[in-house]
Every structure is written in structure tokens, then in C-alpha cells.
Backbone as JSON, one array per atom type, in Angstrom:
{
  "sequence": "XXXXXXXXXXXXXXXXXXXXXXXXXXXXXXXXXXXXXXXXXXXXXXXXXXXXXXXXXXXXXXXXXXXXXXXXXXXXXXXXXXXXXXXXXXXXXXXXXXXXXXXXXXXXXXXXXXXXXXXXXXXXXXXXXXXXXXXXXXXXXXX",
  "N": [[-64.95, 83.95, 21.16], [-63.45, 81.73, 20.36], [-60.72, 82.47, 20.02], [-59.9, 83.02, 22.64], [-59.91, 80.41, 23.84], [-57.47, 79.27, 22.33], [-55.18, 80.73, 23.22], [-55.39, 80.29, 26.06], [-54.87, 77.59, 26.1], [-52.26, 77.79, 24.64], [-50.89, 79.4, 26.71], [-51.49, 77.59, 29.03], [-49.67, 75.36, 27.86], [-47.33, 76.92, 28.22], [-46.69, 77.46, 30.53], [-46.62, 74.6, 31.22], [-44.32, 73.66, 29.94], [-42.42, 75.48, 31.9], [-43.16, 74.84, 33.89], [-42.1, 72.29, 34.76], [-39.54, 72.34, 33.98], [-38.87, 73.48, 36.18], [-39.57, 71.83, 37.91], [-37.47, 69.82, 37.34], [-35.0, 71.51, 38.0], [-35.49, 71.35, 40.56], [-35.76, 68.13, 41.04], [-32.9, 68.03, 40.53], [-31.49, 69.18, 42.37], [-32.11, 67.98, 44.81], [-31.11, 64.97, 44.39], [-28.14, 66.11, 44.37], [-28.1, 66.69, 46.81], [-28.86, 64.07, 48.15], [-27.28, 63.01, 47.7], [-24.99, 63.92, 48.62], [-25.23, 63.46, 51.38], [-25.24, 60.81, 51.52], [-22.55, 60.55, 51.04], [-21.8, 61.45, 53.32], [-22.39, 59.95, 55.32], [-21.14, 57.53, 54.88], [-19.06, 58.01, 55.06], [-18.95, 58.74, 57.99], [-19.96, 55.97, 58.9], [-17.24, 54.61, 58.15], [-15.51, 55.83, 59.88], [-16.22, 55.45, 62.55], [-16.24, 52.3, 62.21], [-13.64, 52.32, 61.74], [-12.51, 51.23, 59.21], [-12.78, 50.81, 55.79], [-16.22, 50.39, 54.07], [-16.94, 47.43, 53.34], [-17.93, 47.06, 50.25], [-18.55, 48.94, 47.15], [-21.01, 49.78, 46.95], [-23.24, 51.61, 48.84], [-25.79, 50.3, 49.62], [-25.32, 47.18, 48.82], [-23.03, 47.08, 51.08], [-24.39, 47.35, 53.08], [-26.57, 45.73, 53.53], [-27.09, 43.41, 55.06], [-26.87, 43.92, 57.14], [-24.83, 43.76, 59.5], [-22.78, 44.71, 59.55], [-24.26, 47.32, 60.3], [-24.6, 46.49, 62.68], [-22.17, 46.22, 63.77], [-21.12, 48.47, 63.7], [-23.42, 50.14, 65.62], [-22.22, 47.93, 67.74], [-19.79, 49.3, 68.08], [-20.16, 52.04, 68.68], [-22.06, 51.4, 70.81], [-20.71, 49.28, 73.02], [-21.09, 46.24, 73.13], [-24.23, 46.34, 73.2], [-25.6, 44.59, 70.53], [-25.41, 41.79, 71.3], [-25.9, 39.1, 69.84], [-25.03, 38.55, 66.41], [-25.49, 37.55, 63.65], [-24.0, 35.82, 60.87], [-24.98, 34.5, 58.63], [-26.18, 34.05, 55.08], [-28.43, 34.33, 54.77], [-31.79, 35.27, 54.44], [-33.52, 35.59, 56.33], [-32.1, 36.01, 58.49], [-30.66, 38.34, 57.89], [-32.26, 40.01, 57.85], [-33.0, 40.22, 60.64], [-31.11, 41.08, 61.39], [-30.9, 43.41, 60.88], [-33.28, 44.44, 62.24], [-32.53, 44.09, 64.37], [-30.28, 46.46, 64.79], [-31.99, 48.49, 64.34], [-33.85, 48.58, 66.67], [-31.84, 49.09, 68.5], [-31.12, 51.84, 67.63], [-33.39, 52.82, 68.66], [-33.72, 52.58, 71.06], [-31.68, 54.33, 71.98], [-32.85, 56.88, 71.62], [-33.53, 57.54, 68.87], [-36.34, 58.55, 67.05], [-39.62, 57.06, 65.81], [-40.23, 58.07, 63.39], [-37.49, 59.01, 62.51], [-36.31, 56.7, 61.88], [-35.27, 54.01, 59.09], [-37.69, 51.85, 57.54], [-37.29, 47.57, 57.75], [-37.48, 47.03, 54.97], [-36.5, 49.14, 54.04], [-33.72, 49.26, 53.42], [-33.36, 46.35, 52.91], [-34.43, 45.56, 50.64], [-33.88, 47.78, 49.07], [-35.6, 50.0, 49.19], [-36.24, 52.49, 50.18], [-33.1, 54.16, 50.25], [-32.72, 56.4, 51.13], [-33.75, 57.52, 52.96], [-32.38, 55.49, 54.59], [-30.01, 56.29, 54.91], [-30.75, 58.82, 56.16], [-31.26, 57.75, 58.75], [-28.86, 56.79, 59.37], [-27.2, 59.33, 59.16], [-28.5, 60.41, 61.39], [-28.47, 59.26, 63.67], [-25.99, 59.35, 63.75], [-25.76, 62.43, 64.51], [-27.02, 61.87, 67.29], [-25.13, 60.35, 68.65], [-22.92, 62.08, 68.79], [-23.52, 64.29, 70.68], [-24.31, 63.48, 72.44], [-21.74, 63.46, 73.4]],
  "CA": [[-64.49, 82.99, 22.4], [-62.37, 80.25, 20.23], [-59.46, 83.12, 20.33], [-59.94, 82.72, 24.68], [-59.39, 79.15, 24.1], [-56.42, 78.77, 22.06], [-54.39, 81.78, 24.16], [-55.49, 79.71, 27.41], [-54.14, 76.41, 25.56], [-50.37, 78.2, 24.63], [-50.19, 79.7, 28.29], [-51.17, 76.36, 29.99], [-48.53, 74.65, 27.45], [-45.78, 77.65, 28.09], [-46.42, 77.03, 31.63], [-46.32, 73.18, 31.5], [-42.58, 73.52, 30.31], [-41.53, 75.85, 32.68], [-43.15, 73.68, 35.55], [-41.69, 71.05, 33.82], [-37.66, 72.82, 34.31], [-38.56, 73.69, 37.84], [-39.08, 70.37, 38.8], [-36.27, 69.48, 36.97], [-34.38, 71.67, 38.73], [-35.82, 70.39, 42.08], [-35.06, 67.21, 41.38], [-31.63, 67.62, 40.82], [-31.1, 69.16, 43.49], [-32.39, 66.75, 45.62], [-30.11, 64.14, 44.18], [-27.06, 66.42, 44.88], [-28.0, 66.52, 48.38], [-28.85, 62.76, 48.64], [-25.15, 61.54, 47.06], [-23.82, 64.56, 49.75], [-25.72, 62.88, 52.62], [-24.89, 59.67, 51.33], [-21.46, 60.31, 51.6], [-21.09, 61.65, 54.95], [-22.68, 58.92, 55.98], [-20.46, 56.48, 54.81], [-17.48, 58.42, 55.96], [-19.2, 58.42, 59.84], [-19.97, 54.96, 59.42], [-16.29, 53.9, 58.07], [-14.98, 56.26, 61.08], [-16.87, 54.81, 63.18], [-15.52, 51.25, 62.33], [-11.99, 52.72, 61.67], [-12.21, 50.85, 58.22], [-13.27, 51.44, 54.89], [-17.1, 49.74, 54.07], [-16.53, 46.56, 51.51], [-18.3, 47.58, 48.46], [-18.72, 50.51, 46.77], [-22.3, 49.98, 47.06], [-23.84, 51.24, 50.62], [-26.71, 49.13, 49.94], [-24.68, 46.17, 49.12], [-22.57, 46.88, 52.44], [-25.15, 47.34, 54.66], [-27.66, 44.6, 53.01], [-26.69, 41.97, 55.53], [-27.08, 43.86, 58.82], [-23.53, 42.77, 60.01], [-22.13, 45.85, 58.96], [-24.84, 48.14, 61.11], [-24.48, 45.86, 63.94], [-20.73, 46.4, 64.22], [-21.08, 50.03, 64.42], [-23.69, 50.39, 66.8], [-21.61, 47.51, 68.96], [-18.77, 50.0, 68.41], [-21.06, 53.19, 69.79], [-22.64, 51.0, 72.54], [-20.67, 48.0, 73.13], [-22.46, 45.0, 73.92], [-25.66, 46.15, 72.23], [-26.02, 43.64, 70.32], [-24.5, 40.7, 71.09], [-25.64, 38.29, 68.47], [-25.14, 39.2, 64.93], [-25.76, 36.52, 62.16], [-23.26, 36.25, 59.43], [-25.43, 33.6, 57.62], [-26.25, 34.37, 54.09], [-30.32, 33.85, 55.21], [-32.37, 37.27, 54.1], [-34.3, 36.05, 57.62], [-31.11, 36.35, 59.54], [-30.15, 39.29, 57.73], [-32.99, 41.48, 58.43], [-33.08, 40.35, 62.02], [-29.74, 41.87, 61.96], [-31.09, 45.24, 60.81], [-33.98, 44.8, 63.16], [-31.64, 44.52, 65.67], [-29.67, 47.88, 65.12], [-33.01, 49.61, 64.37], [-34.31, 48.77, 67.91], [-30.62, 49.79, 69.04], [-31.6, 53.31, 67.69], [-34.93, 53.38, 69.3], [-32.95, 52.55, 72.24], [-30.28, 55.4, 72.18], [-33.36, 58.01, 71.66], [-34.41, 57.87, 67.79], [-37.75, 58.77, 66.97], [-39.85, 56.41, 64.61], [-39.82, 58.65, 61.78], [-36.34, 59.21, 62.08], [-35.87, 55.1, 61.69], [-36.14, 53.69, 58.31], [-37.92, 50.61, 57.64], [-36.13, 46.78, 56.86], [-37.27, 46.69, 53.7], [-36.02, 49.68, 52.76], [-32.64, 48.63, 53.3], [-33.24, 45.26, 52.76], [-34.89, 45.23, 49.31], [-33.41, 49.21, 48.5], [-37.12, 50.69, 48.5], [-35.75, 53.83, 50.25], [-32.16, 54.26, 50.7], [-32.33, 57.75, 51.42], [-34.1, 57.38, 54.53], [-31.81, 54.55, 55.25], [-29.09, 57.39, 55.08], [-31.49, 59.72, 57.27], [-31.29, 57.11, 60.19], [-27.49, 56.75, 59.68], [-27.21, 60.55, 59.65], [-29.5, 61.11, 62.82], [-27.74, 58.3, 64.55], [-24.37, 60.28, 64.46], [-26.04, 63.2, 65.36], [-27.62, 62.12, 68.99], [-24.07, 60.3, 69.45], [-22.1, 63.67, 68.48], [-24.96, 65.21, 71.13], [-23.98, 62.54, 73.68], [-20.17, 63.09, 73.92]],
  "C": [[-63.34, 81.94, 22.11], [-60.84, 81.18, 20.37], [-58.95, 82.97, 21.91], [-59.27, 81.22, 24.71], [-58.13, 78.53, 23.64], [-55.25, 79.9, 22.97], [-54.38, 81.2, 25.9], [-54.72, 78.65, 27.07], [-52.54, 76.99, 25.55], [-50.38, 78.79, 26.37], [-50.38, 78.57, 29.5], [-49.71, 75.73, 29.05], [-47.24, 75.5, 28.04], [-45.62, 77.28, 29.53], [-46.24, 75.7, 32.24], [-44.97, 72.97, 31.67], [-42.03, 74.32, 31.48], [-41.78, 75.43, 34.41], [-42.14, 72.84, 35.46], [-39.92, 71.4, 34.4], [-37.63, 73.05, 35.41], [-38.55, 73.0, 38.5], [-37.88, 69.65, 38.8], [-35.49, 69.74, 37.94], [-34.51, 71.38, 40.29], [-34.98, 68.94, 41.81], [-33.1, 66.67, 41.35], [-31.03, 67.97, 41.88], [-31.38, 68.43, 44.71], [-31.49, 65.55, 45.32], [-28.87, 64.69, 44.5], [-26.98, 66.51, 45.63], [-28.0, 65.1, 48.96], [-27.25, 62.23, 48.31], [-24.63, 62.54, 47.93], [-24.02, 63.58, 50.82], [-25.39, 61.49, 52.31], [-23.37, 59.62, 51.87], [-20.82, 60.93, 52.79], [-21.73, 60.79, 55.93], [-21.76, 57.3, 55.76], [-19.01, 56.54, 55.27], [-17.8, 58.55, 57.34], [-19.52, 57.32, 60.03], [-18.09, 54.62, 58.86], [-15.37, 54.85, 59.46], [-15.06, 55.54, 62.14], [-15.97, 53.0, 63.48], [-14.05, 51.59, 62.13], [-11.74, 51.51, 60.37], [-13.19, 51.08, 57.01], [-14.59, 50.23, 54.72], [-16.34, 48.42, 52.56], [-17.0, 46.52, 50.58], [-18.21, 48.55, 48.22], [-20.45, 50.8, 47.12], [-23.04, 50.03, 48.54], [-25.0, 50.12, 50.61], [-26.14, 47.61, 50.18], [-23.75, 45.54, 50.62], [-23.14, 46.63, 53.21], [-26.25, 46.31, 54.75], [-27.98, 43.45, 54.35], [-26.83, 42.7, 57.03], [-25.92, 44.3, 59.55], [-22.82, 44.56, 60.33], [-22.83, 47.16, 60.25], [-24.56, 47.55, 62.72], [-23.5, 46.03, 64.81], [-20.77, 47.58, 64.88], [-22.29, 50.05, 65.42], [-23.06, 49.46, 68.15], [-20.31, 48.5, 69.27], [-19.17, 51.37, 69.11], [-21.11, 52.45, 71.06], [-21.87, 49.76, 72.66], [-21.37, 47.14, 73.97], [-23.96, 44.91, 73.56], [-26.52, 44.97, 71.63], [-24.93, 42.51, 69.92], [-25.0, 39.51, 70.11], [-25.88, 38.84, 67.33], [-24.8, 37.65, 64.58], [-25.21, 36.73, 60.8], [-23.96, 35.32, 58.36], [-26.21, 34.11, 57.05], [-27.59, 34.05, 54.28], [-31.03, 35.14, 55.24], [-33.21, 37.05, 55.6], [-33.33, 36.65, 58.67], [-30.41, 37.9, 59.45], [-31.22, 40.66, 57.9], [-33.15, 41.41, 59.64], [-32.23, 41.07, 62.7], [-30.08, 43.25, 61.83], [-32.23, 45.19, 61.74], [-33.09, 45.16, 64.2], [-30.82, 46.05, 66.42], [-30.62, 48.76, 65.02], [-33.49, 49.63, 66.04], [-33.23, 49.45, 68.86], [-30.79, 51.31, 69.32], [-32.18, 53.59, 68.57], [-34.32, 53.49, 70.22], [-32.12, 53.89, 72.6], [-31.26, 56.81, 71.51], [-34.1, 58.57, 70.41], [-35.53, 57.52, 67.33], [-37.86, 58.28, 65.82], [-39.9, 56.82, 63.08], [-38.64, 59.27, 61.69], [-35.42, 57.65, 61.27], [-36.48, 54.79, 59.91], [-36.37, 52.28, 58.17], [-36.43, 49.13, 57.17], [-36.24, 46.68, 55.58], [-37.05, 47.63, 53.15], [-34.72, 50.01, 52.29], [-32.8, 47.53, 52.44], [-32.91, 44.89, 51.56], [-34.46, 47.11, 48.49], [-34.47, 49.95, 48.15], [-36.8, 51.85, 49.1], [-34.46, 54.06, 50.67], [-31.74, 55.64, 51.05], [-32.68, 57.6, 52.94], [-33.14, 56.04, 55.04], [-30.2, 55.6, 55.48], [-29.2, 58.83, 56.23], [-31.22, 59.07, 58.51], [-29.43, 57.23, 60.56], [-27.36, 58.14, 60.54], [-27.6, 61.3, 61.33], [-28.93, 60.04, 63.82], [-26.68, 59.41, 64.98], [-24.64, 61.46, 64.86], [-26.38, 63.15, 66.54], [-25.98, 61.42, 69.23], [-23.59, 61.54, 69.36], [-22.68, 64.55, 69.44], [-24.6, 64.99, 72.48], [-22.45, 63.09, 74.19], [-19.85, 64.55, 74.68]]
}
């Protein structure tokens, strides 16, 4: 019985190593996909705006919500008439909320929208990218 337990432990250890390697490969693929998606989102935003984003960091460029509001107004003129440029967190989060509400008005579903905190606090930038790419798809389909 002792040999059986030892054999099981060795099998578990070798499985753990293989599982860890597989998980690492998946994580690398996800990171690469996120990087590609982020680059596509940046490219689309810059195309809509007709200019480069102001910061290297997507989070820093979008955190105030001003850029997102300008993008929405380029897509649907007048859809966000009030954009705050004040450097106050509440006003910046309000800009983000205005953008999200406009996205919903264009037909994006709840699961396609990021939460304000996802962007403002950089909690889930991947979901921010998903929303931007979904908006791009919706707008391309309306053409």
C-alpha cells in the first residue's frame, strides 16, 4: 500500500507540473490576445478622433471620460452635450457614465459594457477594451 501512495504522489506531482505549464501557455495566449485587442481599440479610437490618444497608457488616456465622450459625439453628434473637463473624480466618472449610457442607447447589452470603476480605477481594462471593440463593431454594422 505504501508503494501505491508514493506512486500516486509522483503522478500528482508530474500532473501538477504539466497542468502548471498548460495554464502558463493559456495565460500567455490570453495576454497576447488582450494586447492585440487593446491595440485594435486604440487604433479605432484614434481613427474616429482623427488624432493620437494623449497618453501611451490607454487607462490614462480614457480615465477622465473626456476622450470617450468626444468619440461618442463623433459617432453620434450631440449625443453627449455636456462633457466635464474638470479634474474632479465625480465629474470624470459622470463623463464615463454618459459614454456608457450612449453605448446602451446604440444597442450594446449590459454584458458588453464595462463598469465605471473598471476604467476609472483600472479594475478591468480588458472589459473596457471589449466595450470599445463592441462599439466599433456596432457602428461598422450600421454603415
